[in-house]
Tab-separated table of C-alpha atoms and ligand atoms in Angstrom:
chain	number	residue	atom	x	y	z
A	1279	MET	CA	-54.515	25.131	-76.648
A	1280	ILE	CA	-52.726	22.974	-74.141
A	1281	GLU	CA	-49.625	21.802	-75.878
A	1282	ASP	CA	-48.408	18.253	-75.554
A	1283	LYS	CA	-45.167	18.592	-73.666
A	1284	ASN	CA	-44.170	15.086	-74.624
A	1285	GLN	CA	-45.112	14.027	-71.167
A	1286	GLN	CA	-45.283	10.421	-70.149
A	1287	HIS	CA	-48.584	8.700	-70.825
A	1288	THR	CA	-49.111	5.927	-68.326
A	1289	ALA	CA	-52.321	3.996	-68.960
A	1290	LEU	CA	-54.644	3.905	-65.949
A	1291	SER	CA	-55.010	0.150	-66.365
A	1292	HIS	CA	-51.387	-0.173	-65.221
A	1293	LEU	CA	-52.325	0.750	-61.688
A	1294	GLY	CA	-55.810	-0.639	-61.227
A	1295	GLU	CA	-58.430	1.221	-59.206
A	1296	PHE	CA	-56.866	0.773	-55.789
A	1297	GLY	CA	-53.364	1.544	-56.977
A	1298	LEU	CA	-54.719	4.657	-58.652
A	1299	ILE	CA	-56.529	5.986	-55.574
A	1300	ASP	CA	-53.463	5.296	-53.488
A	1301	HIS	CA	-51.189	7.000	-55.970
A	1302	LEU	CA	-53.360	10.106	-56.269
A	1303	THR	CA	-54.076	10.589	-52.583
A	1304	LYS	CA	-50.864	9.454	-50.876
A	1305	HIS	CA	-49.662	13.049	-50.233
A	1306	PHE	CA	-52.883	14.221	-48.624
A	1307	ASN	CA	-52.330	14.917	-44.962
A	1308	ILE	CA	-54.838	15.702	-42.225
A	1309	LYS	CA	-55.055	19.335	-41.085
A	1310	GLN	CA	-58.414	19.587	-39.301
A	1311	SER	CA	-58.964	18.374	-35.754
A	1312	SER	CA	-62.516	17.386	-36.787
A	1313	THR	CA	-61.079	14.719	-39.113
A	1314	VAL	CA	-60.840	11.590	-36.985
A	1315	HIS	CA	-60.155	9.248	-39.895
A	1316	GLY	CA	-59.618	10.161	-43.566
A	1317	ILE	CA	-59.044	8.210	-46.767
A	1318	GLY	CA	-58.545	4.449	-46.616
A	1319	ASP	CA	-61.516	2.850	-44.928
A	1320	ASP	CA	-65.114	2.299	-45.987
A	1321	ALA	CA	-66.001	5.761	-44.740
A	1322	ALA	CA	-64.331	8.763	-43.156
A	1323	VAL	CA	-64.974	9.553	-39.488
A	1324	LEU	CA	-65.510	13.171	-38.430
A	1325	ASN	CA	-66.207	14.770	-35.060
A	1326	PHE	CA	-67.753	18.225	-34.812
A	1327	GLU	CA	-68.572	18.361	-31.098
A	1328	ASP	CA	-70.834	21.378	-30.528
A	1329	ARG	CA	-70.812	22.691	-34.100
A	1330	ASN	CA	-73.500	22.306	-36.714
A	1331	VAL	CA	-72.339	20.505	-39.855
A	1332	VAL	CA	-72.775	22.015	-43.318
A	1333	VAL	CA	-72.803	19.717	-46.364
A	1334	THR	CA	-72.934	20.692	-50.034
A	1335	THR	CA	-72.180	18.931	-53.295
A	1336	ASP	CA	-71.591	19.814	-56.952
A	1337	LEU	CA	-71.165	17.794	-60.110
A	1338	LEU	CA	-68.953	19.023	-62.956
A	1339	VAL	CA	-69.345	17.443	-66.388
A	1340	GLU	CA	-66.874	17.758	-69.255
A	1341	GLY	CA	-68.412	19.635	-72.163
A	1342	VAL	CA	-71.076	21.143	-69.911
A	1343	HIS	CA	-69.152	22.804	-67.079
A	1344	PHE	CA	-65.624	22.788	-68.453
A	1345	ASP	CA	-63.784	22.465	-71.740
A	1346	LEU	CA	-60.435	20.697	-71.538
A	1347	SER	CA	-59.200	22.426	-74.683
A	1348	TYR	CA	-58.482	25.508	-72.596
A	1349	ALA	CA	-58.980	24.512	-68.970
A	1350	PRO	CA	-55.719	23.037	-67.657
A	1351	LEU	CA	-56.443	19.998	-65.483
A	1352	LYS	CA	-54.575	21.480	-62.565
A	1353	HIS	CA	-56.823	24.540	-62.612
A	1354	LEU	CA	-59.856	22.330	-63.048
A	1355	GLY	CA	-58.953	20.377	-59.921
A	1356	TYR	CA	-58.491	23.630	-58.034
A	1357	LYS	CA	-61.759	25.086	-59.308
A	1358	SER	CA	-63.764	21.935	-58.551
A	1359	ILE	CA	-62.830	22.328	-54.871
A	1360	VAL	CA	-63.240	26.100	-54.744
A	1361	VAL	CA	-66.781	26.172	-56.173
A	1362	ASN	CA	-67.918	23.840	-53.401
A	1363	LEU	CA	-66.129	25.715	-50.633
A	1364	SER	CA	-67.865	28.857	-51.867
A	1365	ASP	CA	-71.210	27.251	-50.967
A	1366	VAL	CA	-69.943	26.435	-47.471
A	1367	TYR	CA	-68.739	30.018	-46.929
A	1368	ALA	CA	-72.119	31.283	-48.164
A	1369	MET	CA	-73.604	29.641	-45.043
A	1370	ASN	CA	-71.149	31.717	-42.950
A	1371	ALA	CA	-69.465	28.414	-42.097
A	1372	GLU	CA	-65.854	27.219	-42.076
A	1373	ALA	CA	-65.020	24.563	-44.684
A	1374	THR	CA	-63.216	21.588	-43.156
A	1375	GLN	CA	-63.342	18.511	-45.436
A	1376	VAL	CA	-64.146	17.470	-49.004
A	1377	THR	CA	-64.711	14.211	-50.794
A	1378	VAL	CA	-63.779	13.996	-54.473
A	1379	SER	CA	-65.370	11.529	-56.875
A	1380	ILE	CA	-64.247	11.122	-60.458
A	1381	ALA	CA	-65.441	9.185	-63.469
A	1382	VAL	CA	-62.729	9.018	-66.081
A	1383	SER	CA	-62.376	7.443	-69.515
A	1384	ASN	CA	-59.231	5.600	-70.542
A	1385	ARG	CA	-58.266	8.449	-72.871
A	1386	PHE	CA	-56.871	10.093	-69.725
A	1387	PRO	CA	-53.395	8.907	-68.802
A	1388	LEU	CA	-52.265	8.767	-65.182
A	1389	GLU	CA	-50.320	11.994	-65.698
A	1390	ALA	CA	-53.545	13.859	-66.458
A	1391	LEU	CA	-55.100	12.711	-63.185
A	1392	GLU	CA	-51.903	13.657	-61.361
A	1393	GLU	CA	-52.380	17.194	-62.693
A	1394	LEU	CA	-56.007	17.220	-61.576
A	1395	TYR	CA	-55.025	16.050	-58.116
A	1396	ALA	CA	-52.153	18.558	-57.897
A	1397	GLY	CA	-54.804	21.281	-58.277
A	1398	ILE	CA	-57.016	19.605	-55.678
A	1399	GLU	CA	-54.084	19.356	-53.275
A	1400	THR	CA	-53.171	23.025	-53.774
A	1401	ALA	CA	-56.742	24.115	-53.035
A	1402	ALA	CA	-56.845	21.854	-49.962
A	1403	LYS	CA	-53.641	23.453	-48.697
A	1404	ILE	CA	-54.706	27.049	-49.368
A	1405	TYR	CA	-58.175	26.634	-47.843
A	1406	ASN	CA	-56.933	24.401	-45.024
A	1407	ILE	CA	-59.283	21.500	-45.683
A	1408	ASP	CA	-58.825	17.718	-45.643
A	1409	VAL	CA	-59.635	15.429	-48.577
A	1410	VAL	CA	-61.238	12.556	-46.671
A	1411	GLY	CA	-62.618	10.315	-49.381
A	1412	GLY	CA	-64.277	9.920	-52.728
A	1413	ASP	CA	-64.986	7.405	-55.394
A	1414	THR	CA	-63.259	6.453	-58.615
A	1415	THR	CA	-64.939	4.867	-61.574
A	1416	SER	CA	-64.706	4.712	-65.338
A	1417	SER	CA	-66.643	6.740	-67.860
A	1418	THR	CA	-67.306	5.972	-71.499
A	1419	THR	CA	-67.641	9.624	-72.409
A	1420	GLY	CA	-65.802	12.459	-70.737
A	1421	LEU	CA	-64.535	13.374	-67.323
A	1422	LEU	CA	-66.938	13.876	-64.422
A	1423	ILE	CA	-65.922	15.358	-61.107
A	1424	SER	CA	-68.196	15.464	-58.101
A	1425	VAL	CA	-67.057	17.193	-54.940
A	1426	THR	CA	-68.837	17.183	-51.605
A	1427	ALA	CA	-67.718	19.827	-49.147
A	1428	ILE	CA	-68.279	19.696	-45.392
A	1429	GLY	CA	-68.026	22.580	-42.980
A	1430	LYS	CA	-68.842	23.608	-39.455
A	1431	VAL	CA	-70.649	26.556	-37.936
A	1432	ALA	CA	-71.744	27.546	-34.464
A	1433	PRO	CA	-75.504	26.939	-34.312
A	1434	ASN	CA	-76.351	30.648	-33.931
A	1435	LYS	CA	-73.926	31.748	-36.670
A	1436	ALA	CA	-75.360	29.996	-39.754
A	1437	VAL	CA	-76.743	32.450	-42.324
A	1438	TYR	CA	-79.559	31.391	-44.638
A	1439	ARG	CA	-81.051	32.892	-47.768
A	1440	SER	CA	-84.224	33.622	-45.868
A	1441	GLY	CA	-83.259	36.270	-43.316
A	1442	ALA	CA	-83.303	39.538	-45.300
A	1443	LYS	CA	-85.606	42.265	-43.905
A	1444	PRO	CA	-86.898	45.502	-45.472
A	1445	ASN	CA	-84.344	48.346	-45.123
A	1446	ASP	CA	-81.402	45.923	-44.881
A	1447	LEU	CA	-78.485	46.860	-47.129
A	1448	LEU	CA	-77.542	44.617	-50.044
A	1449	VAL	CA	-73.784	44.048	-50.147
A	1450	VAL	CA	-71.484	42.144	-52.504
A	1451	SER	CA	-67.791	41.257	-52.161
A	1452	GLY	CA	-65.143	41.806	-54.848
A	1453	ASP	CA	-66.193	42.561	-58.403
A	1454	LEU	CA	-68.526	40.919	-60.886
A	1455	GLY	CA	-68.589	39.767	-64.496
A	1456	ALA	CA	-64.892	38.950	-64.868
A	1457	ALA	CA	-65.239	35.159	-65.076
A	1458	TYR	CA	-67.817	35.446	-67.846
A	1459	MET	CA	-65.669	37.825	-69.881
A	1460	GLY	CA	-62.672	35.527	-69.316
A	1461	LEU	CA	-64.728	32.724	-70.820
A	1462	GLN	CA	-65.599	34.906	-73.828
A	1463	VAL	CA	-61.898	35.542	-74.476
A	1464	LEU	CA	-61.031	31.844	-74.103
A	1465	GLU	CA	-63.857	30.836	-76.477
A	1466	ARG	CA	-62.698	33.399	-79.032
A	1467	GLU	CA	-59.090	32.184	-78.867
A	1468	LYS	CA	-60.283	28.592	-79.225
A	1469	GLU	CA	-62.028	29.494	-82.501
A	1470	VAL	CA	-58.900	31.283	-83.755
A	1471	TYR	CA	-56.819	28.237	-82.862
A	1472	LYS	CA	-59.226	25.897	-84.650
A	1473	VAL	CA	-58.796	27.873	-87.874
A	1474	ASN	CA	-55.026	27.959	-87.599
A	1475	PRO	CA	-53.299	25.912	-84.885
A	1476	ASN	CA	-50.104	27.901	-85.489
A	1477	ASN	CA	-51.820	30.983	-84.153
A	1478	GLN	CA	-50.670	31.150	-80.560
A	1479	PRO	CA	-53.257	32.903	-78.419
A	1480	ASP	CA	-52.338	36.387	-77.302
A	1481	LEU	CA	-53.812	36.626	-73.844
A	1482	ASP	CA	-51.858	39.639	-72.577
A	1483	GLY	CA	-54.246	42.193	-71.162
A	1484	TYR	CA	-56.750	39.502	-70.221
A	1485	THR	CA	-54.883	37.939	-67.317
A	1486	TYR	CA	-57.276	38.959	-64.569
A	1487	ILE	CA	-60.475	37.867	-66.290
A	1488	ILE	CA	-58.990	34.565	-67.517
A	1489	GLU	CA	-57.757	33.754	-64.043
A	1490	ARG	CA	-61.212	34.546	-62.664
A	1491	GLN	CA	-62.627	31.973	-65.107
A	1492	LEU	CA	-60.036	29.222	-64.834
A	1493	LYS	CA	-58.844	29.581	-61.254
A	1494	PRO	CA	-61.463	31.337	-59.139
A	1495	GLU	CA	-61.149	31.816	-55.399
A	1496	ALA	CA	-63.818	31.315	-52.745
A	1497	ARG	CA	-64.310	34.175	-50.290
A	1498	LYS	CA	-63.178	32.518	-47.076
A	1499	ASP	CA	-61.557	35.868	-46.290
A	1500	ILE	CA	-64.934	37.626	-46.342
A	1501	VAL	CA	-66.442	35.222	-43.794
A	1502	GLU	CA	-63.415	35.880	-41.581
A	1503	LEU	CA	-63.663	39.629	-42.196
A	1504	LEU	CA	-67.332	39.738	-41.198
A	1505	GLU	CA	-66.534	37.779	-38.046
A	1506	ALA	CA	-63.709	40.218	-37.215
A	1507	LEU	CA	-66.016	43.204	-37.837
A	1508	ASP	CA	-68.699	41.572	-35.691
A	1509	VAL	CA	-71.198	41.640	-38.555
A	1510	LYS	CA	-73.616	38.762	-38.961
A	1511	PRO	CA	-75.365	39.041	-42.334
A	1512	THR	CA	-79.127	38.645	-42.197
A	1513	ALA	CA	-79.064	36.563	-45.406
A	1514	MET	CA	-76.292	35.318	-47.695
A	1515	ILE	CA	-75.741	33.460	-50.984
A	1516	ASP	CA	-72.732	32.971	-53.241
A	1517	VAL	CA	-72.739	34.456	-56.728
A	1518	SER	CA	-72.390	31.409	-58.962
A	1519	ASP	CA	-75.120	32.106	-61.530
A	1520	GLY	CA	-74.988	35.885	-61.881
A	1521	LEU	CA	-75.977	38.693	-59.548
A	1522	SER	CA	-79.510	38.978	-60.870
A	1523	SER	CA	-80.623	35.417	-60.216
A	1524	GLU	CA	-78.865	35.356	-56.807
A	1525	ILE	CA	-80.741	38.495	-55.741
A	1526	MET	CA	-83.957	36.875	-56.924
A	1527	HIS	CA	-83.186	33.818	-54.753
A	1528	LEU	CA	-82.505	35.959	-51.679
A	1529	CYS	CA	-85.681	37.968	-52.209
A	1530	LYS	CA	-87.796	34.892	-52.828
A	1531	HIS	CA	-86.558	32.999	-49.762
A	1532	SER	CA	-86.816	36.127	-47.570
A	1533	ASN	CA	-90.147	37.219	-49.055
A	1534	VAL	CA	-88.890	40.760	-49.708
A	1535	GLY	CA	-88.252	43.084	-52.642
A	1536	CYS	CA	-85.154	45.135	-53.449
A	1537	ASP	CA	-83.722	48.133	-55.251
A	1538	LEU	CA	-80.369	47.409	-56.896
A	1539	TYR	CA	-78.355	50.395	-58.144
A	1540	GLU	CA	-76.661	49.902	-61.484
A	1541	SER	CA	-74.061	52.563	-60.679
A	1542	LYS	CA	-72.981	50.682	-57.528
A	1543	ILE	CA	-72.241	47.324	-59.178
A	1544	PRO	CA	-68.489	46.719	-58.734
A	1545	LEU	CA	-66.627	46.115	-62.001
A	1546	ASP	CA	-62.916	45.644	-62.589
A	1547	PRO	CA	-61.454	48.070	-65.188
A	1548	GLN	CA	-60.407	45.050	-67.288
A	1549	VAL	CA	-64.036	43.886	-67.416
A	1550	ILE	CA	-65.145	47.339	-68.577
A	1551	SER	CA	-62.541	47.491	-71.351
A	1552	VAL	CA	-63.143	43.911	-72.559
A	1553	CYS	CA	-66.913	44.528	-72.551
A	1554	GLU	CA	-66.244	47.495	-74.837
A	1555	GLU	CA	-64.073	45.321	-77.056
A	1556	PHE	CA	-66.819	42.673	-77.306
A	1557	ASN	CA	-69.522	45.318	-77.533
A	1558	ILE	CA	-71.380	43.842	-74.553
A	1559	ASP	CA	-73.022	45.918	-71.832
A	1560	SER	CA	-71.024	45.476	-68.619
A	1561	THR	CA	-74.124	45.641	-66.399
A	1562	THR	CA	-75.674	42.807	-68.408
A	1563	VAL	CA	-72.520	40.783	-67.826
A	1564	ALA	CA	-72.458	41.461	-64.087
A	1565	LEU	CA	-76.158	40.611	-63.760
A	1566	ASN	CA	-76.159	37.438	-65.825
A	1567	GLY	CA	-72.553	36.314	-66.261
A	1568	GLY	CA	-72.058	33.939	-63.366
A	1569	GLU	CA	-69.117	32.034	-61.890
A	1570	ASP	CA	-67.908	35.027	-59.906
A	1571	TYR	CA	-68.002	33.123	-56.583
A	1572	GLU	CA	-68.355	36.352	-54.652
A	1573	LEU	CA	-70.602	36.561	-51.591
A	1574	LEU	CA	-73.864	38.485	-51.784
A	1575	PHE	CA	-75.418	39.314	-48.442
A	1576	THR	CA	-77.713	41.639	-46.563
A	1577	ILE	CA	-76.923	43.467	-43.345
A	1578	SER	CA	-78.938	45.527	-40.922
A	1579	GLN	CA	-78.429	49.292	-41.430
A	1580	ASP	CA	-77.044	49.428	-37.888
A	1581	ASP	CA	-74.040	47.445	-39.103
A	1582	PHE	CA	-73.246	49.835	-41.957
A	1583	PRO	CA	-70.576	51.821	-40.032
A	1584	LYS	CA	-68.664	48.555	-39.496
A	1585	ILE	CA	-68.292	47.815	-43.218
A	1586	LYS	CA	-68.226	51.384	-44.535
A	1587	GLY	CA	-65.233	52.108	-46.774
A	1588	ASN	CA	-64.009	48.500	-46.819
A	1589	PRO	CA	-62.412	47.996	-50.267
A	1590	ASN	CA	-63.616	44.351	-50.415
A	1591	LEU	CA	-67.291	45.220	-50.013
A	1592	SER	CA	-69.765	47.269	-52.051
A	1593	VAL	CA	-73.231	48.316	-50.941
A	1594	ILE	CA	-75.247	47.867	-54.135
A	1595	GLY	CA	-78.802	48.441	-52.960
A	1596	TYR	CA	-81.296	47.814	-50.245
A	1597	ILE	CA	-84.146	45.497	-49.356
A	1598	THR	CA	-87.758	46.667	-49.672
A	1599	GLU	CA	-91.164	45.220	-48.857
A	1600	HIS	CA	-92.212	42.261	-50.958
A	1601	THR	CA	-95.035	44.302	-52.460
A	1602	SER	CA	-92.572	46.903	-53.817
A	1603	GLY	CA	-91.090	44.318	-56.196
A	1604	LYS	CA	-87.502	43.806	-57.337
A	1605	HIS	CA	-85.909	46.619	-59.312
A	1606	LEU	CA	-82.770	47.763	-60.995
A	1607	VAL	CA	-82.291	51.523	-60.680
A	1608	THR	CA	-80.348	52.444	-63.813
A	1609	ARG	CA	-77.673	55.135	-64.143
A	1610	ALA	CA	-80.358	57.264	-65.792
A	1611	GLU	CA	-82.386	56.735	-62.592
A	1612	SER	CA	-85.185	54.819	-64.204
A	1613	LYS	CA	-86.526	51.791	-62.360
A	1614	ILE	CA	-86.703	48.534	-64.262
A	1615	GLU	CA	-88.041	45.239	-63.012
A	1616	LEU	CA	-85.203	42.891	-62.161
A	1617	LYS	CA	-85.264	39.637	-64.092
A	1618	ALA	CA	-83.093	36.589	-63.774
A	1619	GLN	CA	-82.202	36.657	-67.456
A	1620	GLY	CA	-82.395	38.742	-70.556
A	1621	TRP	CA	-80.882	42.100	-69.804
A	1622	LYS	CA	-80.405	43.175	-73.357
A	1623	ASN	CA	-81.605	46.667	-74.122
A	1624	PHE	CA	-82.651	48.121	-70.838
A	1625	ASP	CA	-81.171	51.508	-71.706
A	1626	ASP	CA	-83.732	52.239	-74.353
B	3028	LIG	P1	-65.398	1.448	-51.514
B	3028	LIG	O1	-65.214	0.192	-52.275
B	3028	LIG	O2	-65.790	1.256	-50.085
B	3028	LIG	O3	-66.230	2.478	-52.255
B	3028	LIG	P2	-63.029	2.567	-52.549
B	3028	LIG	O4	-62.051	1.512	-52.903
B	3028	LIG	O5	-63.813	3.219	-53.623
B	3028	LIG	O6	-63.935	2.060	-51.381
B	3028	LIG	O7	-62.216	3.709	-51.782
B	3028	LIG	C1	-61.198	3.433	-50.858
B	3028	LIG	C2	-60.858	4.694	-50.115
B	3028	LIG	O8	-60.358	5.657	-51.033
B	3028	LIG	C3	-62.061	5.334	-49.455
B	3028	LIG	O9	-61.590	5.955	-48.274
B	3028	LIG	C4	-62.505	6.346	-50.440
B	3028	LIG	O10	-63.219	7.386	-49.816
B	3028	LIG	C5	-61.189	6.796	-51.042
B	3028	LIG	N1	-61.296	7.267	-52.434
B	3028	LIG	C6	-61.773	6.579	-53.502
B	3028	LIG	N2	-61.704	7.292	-54.635
B	3028	LIG	C7	-61.168	8.480	-54.290
B	3028	LIG	C8	-60.853	9.670	-54.991
B	3028	LIG	N3	-61.075	9.805	-56.326
B	3028	LIG	N4	-60.314	10.708	-54.317
B	3028	LIG	C9	-60.108	10.600	-52.998
B	3028	LIG	N5	-60.363	9.533	-52.268
B	3028	LIG	C10	-60.912	8.464	-52.892
B	3029	LIG	MG1	-65.768	3.307	-54.066
């Protein structure tokens, strides 16, 4: 679906590995005081003084995690950074640096990598992080991107998956299921295009969900909001695989159960209407869709007044004793055991 704009196609072999790294990273400037030395030596040098350091890494593989027939490289670069920062924020930490490693086949011209790096640079600017290193190598198959994100947190501020206590409230930021429905629309348009390449996709009315799929944001703002509200979550995780499995992780690590209320799950109106169009249950999508990159956390009931009414946050349930089990309370007020997968016909 990405048209060839008759762009230049400079073979990577023209630059060589060092010329390429130099070319792609020459605009990156240092923003964080913890970055002592960035790209250009055998290793970066960082200084975090009295902060604890948070490190997380992700590997994205063409054909598994992204499809270049509808994911523009610029968005892919942006997303590859954002999904890692999301993990840093899920520790209640501030993201400060990333390293970016790529394996690329010679079917990619320099201009394609420039696009990828333009997206990386935009994300670095928006999230105020430094790109301090990486690795570049060739691939015989597709494109691989591995990002490592580094962050800092005051030792008493880090939030783990393991801190949820019975009676805590279960809270999620933003809304859920949009990225999955965006992917469904993109997959459908890809099939239409395959049948007739003259069919230009009509994506009006799907803007929000497609953007949620192709160019997600990490909830740095929520970490800052919680700090401003003086709320320290008791446990936190980011929603990358779907609400259901993230709740299961929190409960498992905290050794607790939970009641999740179907009616409280936040959904964007566009998700509801596209679910109707695709004849998919919107709760199923929110529970199992994934790639929302929202933050799911628990708070003590005492902190409820501080978050009450905040449009960015929804209380979707509460934590129970481990022995009570993990349940979804449906709109019809029946209690169903929460499972990581397979929410097909829970209404009947
Ligand atoms: P080495 O041989 O020690 O692995 P490289 O020549 O691979 O060094 O890298 C030189 C410098 O460029 C290092 O600072 C490295 O972190 C950085 N770098 C290499 N590849 C990338 C990349 N794809 N993106 C950002 N920085 C990179
Ligand atoms: Mg190297």
